[in-house]
Amino acid sequence: MNMKYYRNYKNMRFKMRGINFSHGNQSQFCFSILLNSKLKQYKINRVICSLFLTTFSFGKVNSQSNPGFLGKTQLVEVNVLTEWGRLMSFNSTVVASYGLSYEMARTKNFGVLFGFRTSTQKRYADGYDPEFYIESIDEYLRPREAVLPSGKSMDYLSFTNNELYVQFKRYNTTKGALAPFGTYWGLELSGSQLSTKDDRLRYQYYEWPNGFIDYSVDKSPRSVLAFIPSVIFGSRQMITDDISLNVYMGIGTVIFHNSTNMTIYDEYVDSDKEVVDYMMLRPVAIGRLFNAGFNLGYFF
Amino acid sequence: MRIFVINSNCMNSLFNKWKKYDRIFALFSVLGIMNLGFSQNSKIDFNNYKPIYCEGDLPANLKSLSSKKALEAMNQIQNTGKTGKERRTEESHAVEVSFFEDQILSSGQVLFGNPLSDYVEKVGLNLIKERKDLLDEIQFYVLRSHVPNAYTTSNGLIFVSVGLLVRLENESQLAVILAHEIQHYVKKHSLLQYKENRKLMASSTRNSSFEDKLKSIYRFSKDQEFEADDLGYEMLKNTQYDLNEGIYVFEMLKYTDYPFLETPYSLDSLASENYIFPQTVRDLAAASMKSVLEAESKNKVLEEADLEGTHPSLNQRILILKDRIARLDMSGKKRFVLDESAFHYMQKIARHELLLLYLRRSDYGQSFYLSRVMELLYGKSLFLSKVKAMSIYALAEHRFRGKNLKDFGCSVSDNKGEWRNFFAEINSLADKELGAFAVRVIWQENLKYPNDVFLMDVRDRAFQTLQNKGRIFLMDFLAFVPYSKRVINNNSNSAVNISPVNSQPVKPEIPVSPKEENGSNLLKNPRSRSQSVSAEIPVSSVIKPNEQLPYFYGAFIDFPNQDELKKYLESVKIDFDLVSKNSSKLTPSERRAKFEKDKKEKYKHPNPEINGVVVFQPQISFTNGLSRSSKKKLFSEEKYREKLTKQWLYVGKISGLNIKVLTNSAGSEMTTESLNDYAQLNDWMMERLNNDTNEMLLFYSQYVNEPMKDYQTDLLCWTKIDYKVLPREIQLDYIIYTILYPPVFVYYLYWQLQVDSYLKEYTIVYDTKTSKVKYQRNKYLETKMTDAMLKAQIYETLYELKHTR
């Protein structure tokens, strides 16, 4: 799409309701995208690297003041993160991410965890259940007008979420915790890449002329980077001397992303990419409002 | 007979052992040993006496868990057909007694299988040889306690304390005591009193006050005592024992605040030509005695008026007994039915044990005095020299630390008799005076046994203490000018050669076996204190060329081998100038930096010197707010104790340390050897706890080297957990909130039904070689006591210990 079309977008001021995505025939669709990244990835990476280097150590366990659990202060875990926030605003979907992580603790009350997780999510069209959706939106988000797709079967956007995250945990030694065993609270910082291969957009608009417009979008993979911090509260208990079960709950959301000139709650978009980004970011942002993790770990 | 009110301290130190004999074996043992007699002198070395412990097989009672025995007892009660409150009371009693007896038997303070307990057992079995039923049920044990006491439990365990055995004069007196205790068991007085106490305390009569209820309890108990006395006399009537000795037993019990034998003993008896205590010492001692005597005369409580005690008046009991004897024919009765030498041998052992008990309790004043009594009684020995040296060293050490010596066996108000005068004098000595006196006594004892390692150690430490804390220059002892060589300043009016008049130390008179015609053993002839008539030598009138030294610097002048003394003092003296030069005070930031550096160094690698630790079986006190049942508490505590012991052993293996847990709870793992090890180390621990100076030499240190060497470690650990589970209090305001927000009610209900758990852990590790605290830990956790939590905490303890420098 040329710049003219882009300008038309602005003039038309499309509302982002009932927009469906699907895999279809891909055709060239070009438009300039303002790459005004809100997410300064390089700086985030620098922070992560420095934290990594300052906290990670290949030293022997005995040279630290933390006895850990029976001498073990490191562990690897298999993670499942479930996002429950979507129950508030979308259809009843609890999304699960799966991954691996590594945690180590040099002191009795402080541990650092590095992990990776991935998920494949579906973003259904808005307004599936308009009345509930409206009420939910009114209750938890700012009021919006509903745009109802009429007579159309709903489609969905399928996107993947790959995350690298780090958790800084403070273990509660007054409750007998010895990092990485016991109850803790902490901060999770997650760098997430949301991407989709879907290449067809359908815009629904109710301003004149009323109807849908289908467009094929650029084949280039569409992805957006997001920074998602969460506050977590959890407890790691031992099943055997080596195997642990870690359960935690978190509260977080997307606070930074590199999509252009748009907030994830803003229904006004200026480009196809923003549409796509919005469709990916918003469910993650809302889903992460209430999340819970279940990890099975092995101490060593 | 329960001669004294059993206070909590007594209860804690009661020890007994279940030893089950069949009737034939019991008779055989009594007859056999009567025939064999006692030739035990060759077995025990009284010159270098060591504490005696248990020998032989472990009592059957200790081989099974307390909970198992308690359940069996409960089943027996259920099988009797009793129901309701009576059954519940008896079950509670049976459970409590089962656990209590095992706790006492396994505490390490009960003696069985050794000459002391064997003798008591023989006398007891001799009494009940006609009663076949009692032979299987009653057991006799000796309790390592200084308190003169004897008592019986519901299951027929009869305890006689060492403190009682040392005061007896003959076998008949012991028989009177044992007969009384046997009757308590036969008549089930313990159970009856338990029931009555519960009934009385639980009764909700509004008119009766708490004091009235207590008086009812005491009256009930006194009735039991009279009954036990009466039936005991009935039992003894048919034996060869002389009932008249019962009168002397009651007389003896009046004087338990007195030493078992008295001798005049004062500081003046330890003086010499150039070491003379000034009049001020005597004046101060006399003043403290006067005030105590005045206070006593005001507060004197006649025994007849002892309406609030659990035991009847002794005078009343004497009168009853005399009346009884008047109606009996006591001809042909004997004081000794078994071998008399066996009694004296037993008593000799008991008296040596008593000294050790006083040392363990840090009653150094009493051990010092009694060592003198024992010297006169049994002759000098290395053991008595050690006791004397240790006692006076400890008194000086504690005095230099600012402690009140009345807490260390020198109480003038709590003791009576000759030793009180001595304590008053010791208390009146100033710090340096006492320090000098101590090193003098220790030096004297060391001269008798110059090669004994312990005496040398005491000597070295005493001199170090004198210098470091007393700030005394040792060479001044050699600079002291004998009085005979002193001259008066020409400026003074008198030109007399100031020699102390009558400066010879007064030799005290020591009756060996005091006895009076009226039957009282101890207060026969009042022991008069030696009165030294030495003239006072005002220091100001004695002029040395350069300085005036107080009198106590003459402590060593009269000893022979002054060259050896000089050589020794040269070797141990401290150059205070050099010390002050080398010591430098760090600034706060330097201290902080040093602390951080030490911390880093500490965790670099474990301390290679620490390779193991001996742990007393972990103690646990469990409070369950959800249940009031005392039975459940006892069962829970046993379960937790077993769990803790297993965790310590398991985690010890993982930690790489050689952990040895000294179990002292009844069960299949206990043996006589393990019980003895526990007892030996527990003795050391008790002495250490009573002498919390963190650097003082301990008397029991010479006895723990052997067991610790077997365990290949010097570290001894004591640990305890207080675990509380309490229900949450109802929060009314939370309920109100849930009314406003009903969905929250479910969460509130879940929260309210939770229990709060609190775990308090206390662990201390001592180095038995240096008696210092190696590691200490206090932890307070709000958590449930799960297996993983226990493992983590125990591992943390061992980890920190491993890295302790």
JSON list of N, CA and C in Angstrom, two decimals, chain B residues 21 42 51 64 79 111 129 136 156 207 327 363 420 440 451 517 538 561 616 625-626 646 648-649 686 692 722 753:
[
{"chain": "B", "resi": 21, "resn": "TYR", "atom": "N", "xyz": [14.14, -58.49, 87.65]},
{"chain": "B", "resi": 21, "resn": "TYR", "atom": "CA", "xyz": [14.70, -59.77, 88.07]},
{"chain": "B", "resi": 21, "resn": "TYR", "atom": "C", "xyz": [13.57, -60.73, 88.29]},
{"chain": "B", "resi": 42, "resn": "SER", "atom": "N", "xyz": [39.45, -52.80, 95.73]},
{"chain": "B", "resi": 42, "resn": "SER", "atom": "CA", "xyz": [40.41, -52.93, 94.66]},
{"chain": "B", "resi": 42, "resn": "SER", "atom": "C", "xyz": [39.85, -52.43, 93.34]},
{"chain": "B", "resi": 51, "resn": "PRO", "atom": "N", "xyz": [34.16, -40.38, 88.17]},
{"chain": "B", "resi": 51, "resn": "PRO", "atom": "CA", "xyz": [32.72, -40.58, 88.40]},
{"chain": "B", "resi": 51, "resn": "PRO", "atom": "C", "xyz": [32.29, -41.97, 87.97]},
{"chain": "B", "resi": 64, "resn": "SER", "atom": "N", "xyz": [12.21, -50.31, 75.08]},
{"chain": "B", "resi": 64, "resn": "SER", "atom": "CA", "xyz": [11.07, -50.06, 74.19]},
{"chain": "B", "resi": 64, "resn": "SER", "atom": "C", "xyz": [10.62, -48.61, 74.35]},
{"chain": "B", "resi": 79, "resn": "ASN", "atom": "N", "xyz": [-9.00, -52.64, 80.11]},
{"chain": "B", "resi": 79, "resn": "ASN", "atom": "CA", "xyz": [-9.42, -54.02, 80.37]},
{"chain": "B", "resi": 79, "resn": "ASN", "atom": "C", "xyz": [-9.97, -54.21, 81.78]},
{"chain": "B", "resi": 111, "resn": "LEU", "atom": "N", "xyz": [21.75, -44.37, 88.34]},
{"chain": "B", "resi": 111, "resn": "LEU", "atom": "CA", "xyz": [22.82, -45.34, 88.42]},
{"chain": "B", "resi": 111, "resn": "LEU", "atom": "C", "xyz": [22.24, -46.73, 88.59]},
{"chain": "B", "resi": 129, "resn": "LYS", "atom": "N", "xyz": [11.93, -59.61, 100.54]},
{"chain": "B", "resi": 129, "resn": "LYS", "atom": "CA", "xyz": [12.17, -60.99, 100.11]},
{"chain": "B", "resi": 129, "resn": "LYS", "atom": "C", "xyz": [11.01, -61.91, 100.44]},
{"chain": "B", "resi": 136, "resn": "ASP", "atom": "N", "xyz": [8.93, -58.73, 91.79]},
{"chain": "B", "resi": 136, "resn": "ASP", "atom": "CA", "xyz": [8.88, -58.52, 90.34]},
{"chain": "B", "resi": 136, "resn": "ASP", "atom": "C", "xyz": [8.58, -57.09, 89.97]},
{"chain": "B", "resi": 156, "resn": "GLY", "atom": "N", "xyz": [6.57, -48.49, 90.71]},
{"chain": "B", "resi": 156, "resn": "GLY", "atom": "CA", "xyz": [7.45, -49.20, 91.62]},
{"chain": "B", "resi": 156, "resn": "GLY", "atom": "C", "xyz": [8.92, -48.87, 91.50]},
{"chain": "B", "resi": 207, "resn": "ASN", "atom": "N", "xyz": [-16.69, -20.96, 97.26]},
{"chain": "B", "resi": 207, "resn": "ASN", "atom": "CA", "xyz": [-16.27, -20.48, 98.59]},
{"chain": "B", "resi": 207, "resn": "ASN", "atom": "C", "xyz": [-14.82, -20.79, 98.88]},
{"chain": "B", "resi": 327, "resn": "ARG", "atom": "N", "xyz": [6.19, -49.79, 122.35]},
{"chain": "B", "resi": 327, "resn": "ARG", "atom": "CA", "xyz": [5.31, -50.97, 122.45]},
{"chain": "B", "resi": 327, "resn": "ARG", "atom": "C", "xyz": [5.95, -52.19, 121.81]},
{"chain": "B", "resi": 363, "resn": "ASP", "atom": "N", "xyz": [28.85, -25.43, 92.81]},
{"chain": "B", "resi": 363, "resn": "ASP", "atom": "CA", "xyz": [28.79, -25.07, 94.25]},
{"chain": "B", "resi": 363, "resn": "ASP", "atom": "C", "xyz": [30.20, -25.24, 94.81]},
{"chain": "B", "resi": 420, "resn": "ARG", "atom": "N", "xyz": [29.11, -22.49, 107.07]},
{"chain": "B", "resi": 420, "resn": "ARG", "atom": "CA", "xyz": [28.58, -21.15, 106.87]},
{"chain": "B", "resi": 420, "resn": "ARG", "atom": "C", "xyz": [29.61, -20.10, 107.31]},
{"chain": "B", "resi": 440, "resn": "ARG", "atom": "N", "xyz": [47.62, -19.54, 96.26]},
{"chain": "B", "resi": 440, "resn": "ARG", "atom": "CA", "xyz": [48.39, -20.15, 97.35]},
{"chain": "B", "resi": 440, "resn": "ARG", "atom": "C", "xyz": [47.93, -21.59, 97.60]},
{"chain": "B", "resi": 451, "resn": "ASN", "atom": "N", "xyz": [53.19, -33.79, 89.36]},
{"chain": "B", "resi": 451, "resn": "ASN", "atom": "CA", "xyz": [53.13, -34.29, 88.00]},
{"chain": "B", "resi": 451, "resn": "ASN", "atom": "C", "xyz": [51.73, -34.41, 87.45]},
{"chain": "B", "resi": 517, "resn": "GLU", "atom": "N", "xyz": [24.53, -38.58, 122.61]},
{"chain": "B", "resi": 517, "resn": "GLU", "atom": "CA", "xyz": [23.67, -39.52, 123.32]},
{"chain": "B", "resi": 517, "resn": "GLU", "atom": "C", "xyz": [22.21, -39.27, 122.97]},
{"chain": "B", "resi": 538, "resn": "PRO", "atom": "N", "xyz": [49.21, -3.27, 111.16]},
{"chain": "B", "resi": 538, "resn": "PRO", "atom": "CA", "xyz": [48.81, -2.22, 110.24]},
{"chain": "B", "resi": 538, "resn": "PRO", "atom": "C", "xyz": [49.87, -2.05, 109.16]},
{"chain": "B", "resi": 561, "resn": "ASN", "atom": "N", "xyz": [61.25, -24.42, 98.55]},
{"chain": "B", "resi": 561, "resn": "ASN", "atom": "CA", "xyz": [61.56, -24.35, 97.11]},
{"chain": "B", "resi": 561, "resn": "ASN", "atom": "C", "xyz": [61.19, -23.00, 96.50]},
{"chain": "B", "resi": 616, "resn": "PHE", "atom": "N", "xyz": [23.90, -34.06, 71.47]},
{"chain": "B", "resi": 616, "resn": "PHE", "atom": "CA", "xyz": [22.92, -34.63, 72.38]},
{"chain": "B", "resi": 616, "resn": "PHE", "atom": "C", "xyz": [21.61, -34.79, 71.63]},
{"chain": "B", "resi": 625, "resn": "GLY", "atom": "N", "xyz": [-1.89, -25.79, 70.27]},
{"chain": "B", "resi": 625, "resn": "GLY", "atom": "CA", "xyz": [-3.02, -25.01, 70.73]},
{"chain": "B", "resi": 625, "resn": "GLY", "atom": "C", "xyz": [-4.36, -25.58, 70.33]},
{"chain": "B", "resi": 626, "resn": "LEU", "atom": "N", "xyz": [-4.33, -26.57, 69.44]},
{"chain": "B", "resi": 626, "resn": "LEU", "atom": "CA", "xyz": [-5.58, -27.15, 68.97]},
{"chain": "B", "resi": 626, "resn": "LEU", "atom": "C", "xyz": [-6.07, -28.25, 69.89]},
{"chain": "B", "resi": 646, "resn": "LYS", "atom": "N", "xyz": [16.62, -38.69, 63.52]},
{"chain": "B", "resi": 646, "resn": "LYS", "atom": "CA", "xyz": [16.89, -39.28, 62.19]},
{"chain": "B", "resi": 646, "resn": "LYS", "atom": "C", "xyz": [17.38, -38.21, 61.22]},
{"chain": "B", "resi": 648, "resn": "TRP", "atom": "N", "xyz": [18.99, -35.46, 61.89]},
{"chain": "B", "resi": 648, "resn": "TRP", "atom": "CA", "xyz": [20.36, -35.06, 62.21]},
{"chain": "B", "resi": 648, "resn": "TRP", "atom": "C", "xyz": [21.36, -36.07, 61.65]},
{"chain": "B", "resi": 649, "resn": "LEU", "atom": "N", "xyz": [21.03, -37.34, 61.80]},
{"chain": "B", "resi": 649, "resn": "LEU", "atom": "CA", "xyz": [21.95, -38.36, 61.28]},
{"chain": "B", "resi": 649, "resn": "LEU", "atom": "C", "xyz": [22.00, -38.31, 59.76]},
{"chain": "B", "resi": 686, "resn": "MET", "atom": "N", "xyz": [26.59, -29.82, 81.84]},
{"chain": "B", "resi": 686, "resn": "MET", "atom": "CA", "xyz": [25.94, -29.16, 82.97]},
{"chain": "B", "resi": 686, "resn": "MET", "atom": "C", "xyz": [26.93, -28.27, 83.71]},
{"chain": "B", "resi": 692, "resn": "ASP", "atom": "N", "xyz": [29.36, -20.22, 82.78]},
{"chain": "B", "resi": 692, "resn": "ASP", "atom": "CA", "xyz": [29.29, -19.69, 81.43]},
{"chain": "B", "resi": 692, "resn": "ASP", "atom": "C", "xyz": [30.29, -18.55, 81.24]},
{"chain": "B", "resi": 722, "resn": "ASP", "atom": "N", "xyz": [11.56, -25.42, 70.07]},
{"chain": "B", "resi": 722, "resn": "ASP", "atom": "CA", "xyz": [10.23, -25.15, 70.62]},
{"chain": "B", "resi": 722, "resn": "ASP", "atom": "C", "xyz": [9.30, -24.98, 69.45]},
{"chain": "B", "resi": 753, "resn": "LEU", "atom": "N", "xyz": [-9.20, -20.88, 59.01]},
{"chain": "B", "resi": 753, "resn": "LEU", "atom": "CA", "xyz": [-9.02, -22.28, 59.41]},
{"chain": "B", "resi": 753, "resn": "LEU", "atom": "C", "xyz": [-7.55, -22.69, 59.42]}
]
